mmCIF file of C-alpha atoms in Angstrom:
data_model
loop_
_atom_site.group_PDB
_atom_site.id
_atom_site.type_symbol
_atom_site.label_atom_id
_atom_site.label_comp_id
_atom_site.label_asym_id
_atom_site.label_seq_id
_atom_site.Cartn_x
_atom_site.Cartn_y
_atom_site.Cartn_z
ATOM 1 C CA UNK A 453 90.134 108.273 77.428
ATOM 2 C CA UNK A 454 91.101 105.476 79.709
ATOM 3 C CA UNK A 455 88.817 103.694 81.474
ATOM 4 C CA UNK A 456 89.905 100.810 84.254
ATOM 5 C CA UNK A 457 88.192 97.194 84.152
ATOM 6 C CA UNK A 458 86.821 96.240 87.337
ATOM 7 C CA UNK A 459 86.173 99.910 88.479
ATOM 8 C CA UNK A 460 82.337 101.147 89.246
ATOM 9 C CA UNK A 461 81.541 104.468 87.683
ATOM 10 C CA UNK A 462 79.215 107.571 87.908
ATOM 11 C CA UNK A 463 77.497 109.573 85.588
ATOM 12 C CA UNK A 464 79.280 112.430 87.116
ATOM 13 C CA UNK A 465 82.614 110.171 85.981
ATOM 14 C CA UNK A 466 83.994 109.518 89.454
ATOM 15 C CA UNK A 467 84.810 105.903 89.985
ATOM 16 C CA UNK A 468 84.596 103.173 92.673
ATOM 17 C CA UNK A 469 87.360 100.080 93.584
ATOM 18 C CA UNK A 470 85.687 97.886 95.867
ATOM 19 C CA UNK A 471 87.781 95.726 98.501
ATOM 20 C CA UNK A 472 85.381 94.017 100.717
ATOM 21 C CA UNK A 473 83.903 95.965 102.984
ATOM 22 C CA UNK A 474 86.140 99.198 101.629
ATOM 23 C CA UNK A 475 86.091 101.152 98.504
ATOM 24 C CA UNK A 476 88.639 103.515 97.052
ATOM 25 C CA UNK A 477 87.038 106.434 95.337
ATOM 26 C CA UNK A 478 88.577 108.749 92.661
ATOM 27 C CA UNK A 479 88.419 110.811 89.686
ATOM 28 C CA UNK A 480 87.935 109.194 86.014
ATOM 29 C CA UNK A 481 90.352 110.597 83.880
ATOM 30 C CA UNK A 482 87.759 111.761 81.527
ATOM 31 C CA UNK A 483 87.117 114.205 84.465
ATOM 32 C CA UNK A 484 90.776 114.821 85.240
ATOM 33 C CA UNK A 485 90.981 115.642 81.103
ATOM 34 C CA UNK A 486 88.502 117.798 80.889
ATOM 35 C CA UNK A 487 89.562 119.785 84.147
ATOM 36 C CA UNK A 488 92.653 120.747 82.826
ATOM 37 C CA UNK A 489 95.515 121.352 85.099
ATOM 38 C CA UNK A 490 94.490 120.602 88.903
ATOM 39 C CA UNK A 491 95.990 122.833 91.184
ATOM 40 C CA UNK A 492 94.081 122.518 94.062
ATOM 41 C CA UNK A 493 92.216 119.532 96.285
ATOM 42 C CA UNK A 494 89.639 119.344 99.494
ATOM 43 C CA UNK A 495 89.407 116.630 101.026
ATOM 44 C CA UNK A 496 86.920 115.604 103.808
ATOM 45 C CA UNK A 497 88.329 114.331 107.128
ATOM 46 C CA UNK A 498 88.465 110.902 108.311
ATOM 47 C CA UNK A 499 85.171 109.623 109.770
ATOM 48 C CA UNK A 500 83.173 111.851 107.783
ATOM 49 C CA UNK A 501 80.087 110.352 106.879
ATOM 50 C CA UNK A 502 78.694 111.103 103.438
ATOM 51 C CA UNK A 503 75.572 109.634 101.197
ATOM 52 C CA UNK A 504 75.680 108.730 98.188
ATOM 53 C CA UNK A 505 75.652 111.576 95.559
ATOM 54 C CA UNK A 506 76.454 113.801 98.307
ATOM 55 C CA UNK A 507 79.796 116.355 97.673
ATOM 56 C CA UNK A 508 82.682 114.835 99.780
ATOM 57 C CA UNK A 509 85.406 116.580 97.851
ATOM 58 C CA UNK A 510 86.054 119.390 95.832
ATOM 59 C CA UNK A 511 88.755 119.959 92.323
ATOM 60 C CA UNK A 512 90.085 122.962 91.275
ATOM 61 C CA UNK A 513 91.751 123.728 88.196
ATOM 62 C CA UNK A 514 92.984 126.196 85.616
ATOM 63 C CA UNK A 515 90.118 126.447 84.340
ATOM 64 C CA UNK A 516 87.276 125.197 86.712
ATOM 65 C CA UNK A 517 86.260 124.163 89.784
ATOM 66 C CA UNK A 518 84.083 121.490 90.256
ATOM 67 C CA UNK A 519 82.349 119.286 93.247
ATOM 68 C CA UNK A 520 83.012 115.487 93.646
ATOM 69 C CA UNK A 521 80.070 113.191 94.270
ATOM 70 C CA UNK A 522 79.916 110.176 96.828
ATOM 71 C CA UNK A 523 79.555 107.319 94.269
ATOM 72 C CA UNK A 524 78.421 105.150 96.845
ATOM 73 C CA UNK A 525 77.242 106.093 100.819
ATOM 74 C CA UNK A 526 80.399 105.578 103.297
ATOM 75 C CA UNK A 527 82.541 106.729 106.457
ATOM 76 C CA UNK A 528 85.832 108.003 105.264
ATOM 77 C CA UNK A 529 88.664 105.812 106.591
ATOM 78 C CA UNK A 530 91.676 107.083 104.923
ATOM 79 C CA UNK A 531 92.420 110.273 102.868
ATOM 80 C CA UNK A 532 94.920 110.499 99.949
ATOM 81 C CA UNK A 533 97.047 113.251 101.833
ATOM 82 C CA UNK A 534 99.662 113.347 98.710
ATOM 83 C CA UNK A 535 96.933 115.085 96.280
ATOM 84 C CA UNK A 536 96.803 117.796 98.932
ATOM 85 C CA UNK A 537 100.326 118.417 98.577
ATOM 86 C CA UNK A 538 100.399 117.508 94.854
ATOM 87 C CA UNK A 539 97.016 118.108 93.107
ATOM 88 C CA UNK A 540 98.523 117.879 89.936
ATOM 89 C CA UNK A 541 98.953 113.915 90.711
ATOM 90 C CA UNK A 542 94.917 113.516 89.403
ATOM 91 C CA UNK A 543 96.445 114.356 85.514
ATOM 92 C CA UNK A 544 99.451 111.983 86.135
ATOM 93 C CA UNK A 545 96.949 109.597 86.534
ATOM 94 C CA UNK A 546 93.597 109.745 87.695
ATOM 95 C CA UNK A 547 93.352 106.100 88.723
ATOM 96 C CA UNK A 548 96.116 105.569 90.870
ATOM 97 C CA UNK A 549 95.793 108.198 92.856
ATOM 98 C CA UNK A 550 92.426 107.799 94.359
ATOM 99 C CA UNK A 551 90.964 110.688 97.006
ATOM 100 C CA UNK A 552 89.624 108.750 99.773
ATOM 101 C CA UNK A 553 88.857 105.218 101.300
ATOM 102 C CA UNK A 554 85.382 104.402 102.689
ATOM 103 C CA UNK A 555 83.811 102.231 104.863
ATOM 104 C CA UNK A 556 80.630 100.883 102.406
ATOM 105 C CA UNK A 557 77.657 101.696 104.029
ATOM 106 C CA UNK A 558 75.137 99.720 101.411
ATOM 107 C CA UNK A 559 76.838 97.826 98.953
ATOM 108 C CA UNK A 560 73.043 97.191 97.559
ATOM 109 C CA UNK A 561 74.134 100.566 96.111
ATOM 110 C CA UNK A 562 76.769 99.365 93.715
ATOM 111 C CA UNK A 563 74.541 97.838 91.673
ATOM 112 C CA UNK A 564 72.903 100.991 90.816
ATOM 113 C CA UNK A 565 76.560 102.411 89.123
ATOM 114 C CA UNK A 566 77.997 101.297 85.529
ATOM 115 C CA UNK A 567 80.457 99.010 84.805
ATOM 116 C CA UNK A 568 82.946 99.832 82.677
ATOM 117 C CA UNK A 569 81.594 98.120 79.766
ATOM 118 C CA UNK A 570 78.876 100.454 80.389
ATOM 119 C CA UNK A 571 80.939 103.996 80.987
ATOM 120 C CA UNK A 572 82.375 103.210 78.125
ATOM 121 C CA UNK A 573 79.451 103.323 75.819
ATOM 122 C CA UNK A 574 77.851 106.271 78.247
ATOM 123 C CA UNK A 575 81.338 108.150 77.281
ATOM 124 C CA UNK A 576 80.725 107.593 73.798
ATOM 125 C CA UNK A 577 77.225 109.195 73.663
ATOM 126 C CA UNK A 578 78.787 112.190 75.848
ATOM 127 C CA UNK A 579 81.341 113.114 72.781
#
């Protein structure tokens, strides 16, 4: 599995790139890998308001569908529009193609995620 430096992550393997007062917010690709093929993505609208561990998004596959968690509390500023259109961009790489940009409501609340030094041992106990 690959896991990004510099990236906050979740229990729930969704991940966090902070940029100031923004963060981008996406998939881990342990999540996209064990999804399978994704053939379908909701996104919330911008301006939504969502708390942390609160569903924002949801991920359909071949063989599941599955809920994404707010990592981190935040107003939605910007929405990935191209994983509507192409869901399947997730497996291509889970990373780059992040679901939605946020306004940081706490960033107290970072500190309560793992590094990646730490999702990487917490993916090790999961296998």
């Amino acid at each position: 599995m690959k896991v990004m430096k510099d990236l906050y992550y979740t229990k729930d393997h969704e991940w966090v790139k902070v940029e100031g007062d923004l963060a981008f917010v996406g998939i881990a690709d342990y999540a996209q890998s064990n999804l399978g093929d994704i053939v379908y993505v909701e996104l919330p609208e911008v301006d939504d308001e969502f708390d942390k561990e609160e569903a924002f998004a949801a991920v359909e596959s071949v063989k599941a569908a599955s809920d994404v968690f707010m990592p981190i509390g935040g107003k939605v500023v910007e929405v990935n529009e191209e994983l509507i259109d192409d869901p399947a961009l997730l497996n291509a790489d889970a990373y780059e193609n992040w679901m939605i940009k946020i306004e940081i409501k706490d960033k107290a609340e970072l500190d309560e995620l793992m590094t990646s030094e730490e999702y990487e041992k917490f993916l090790a106990e999961e296998e």
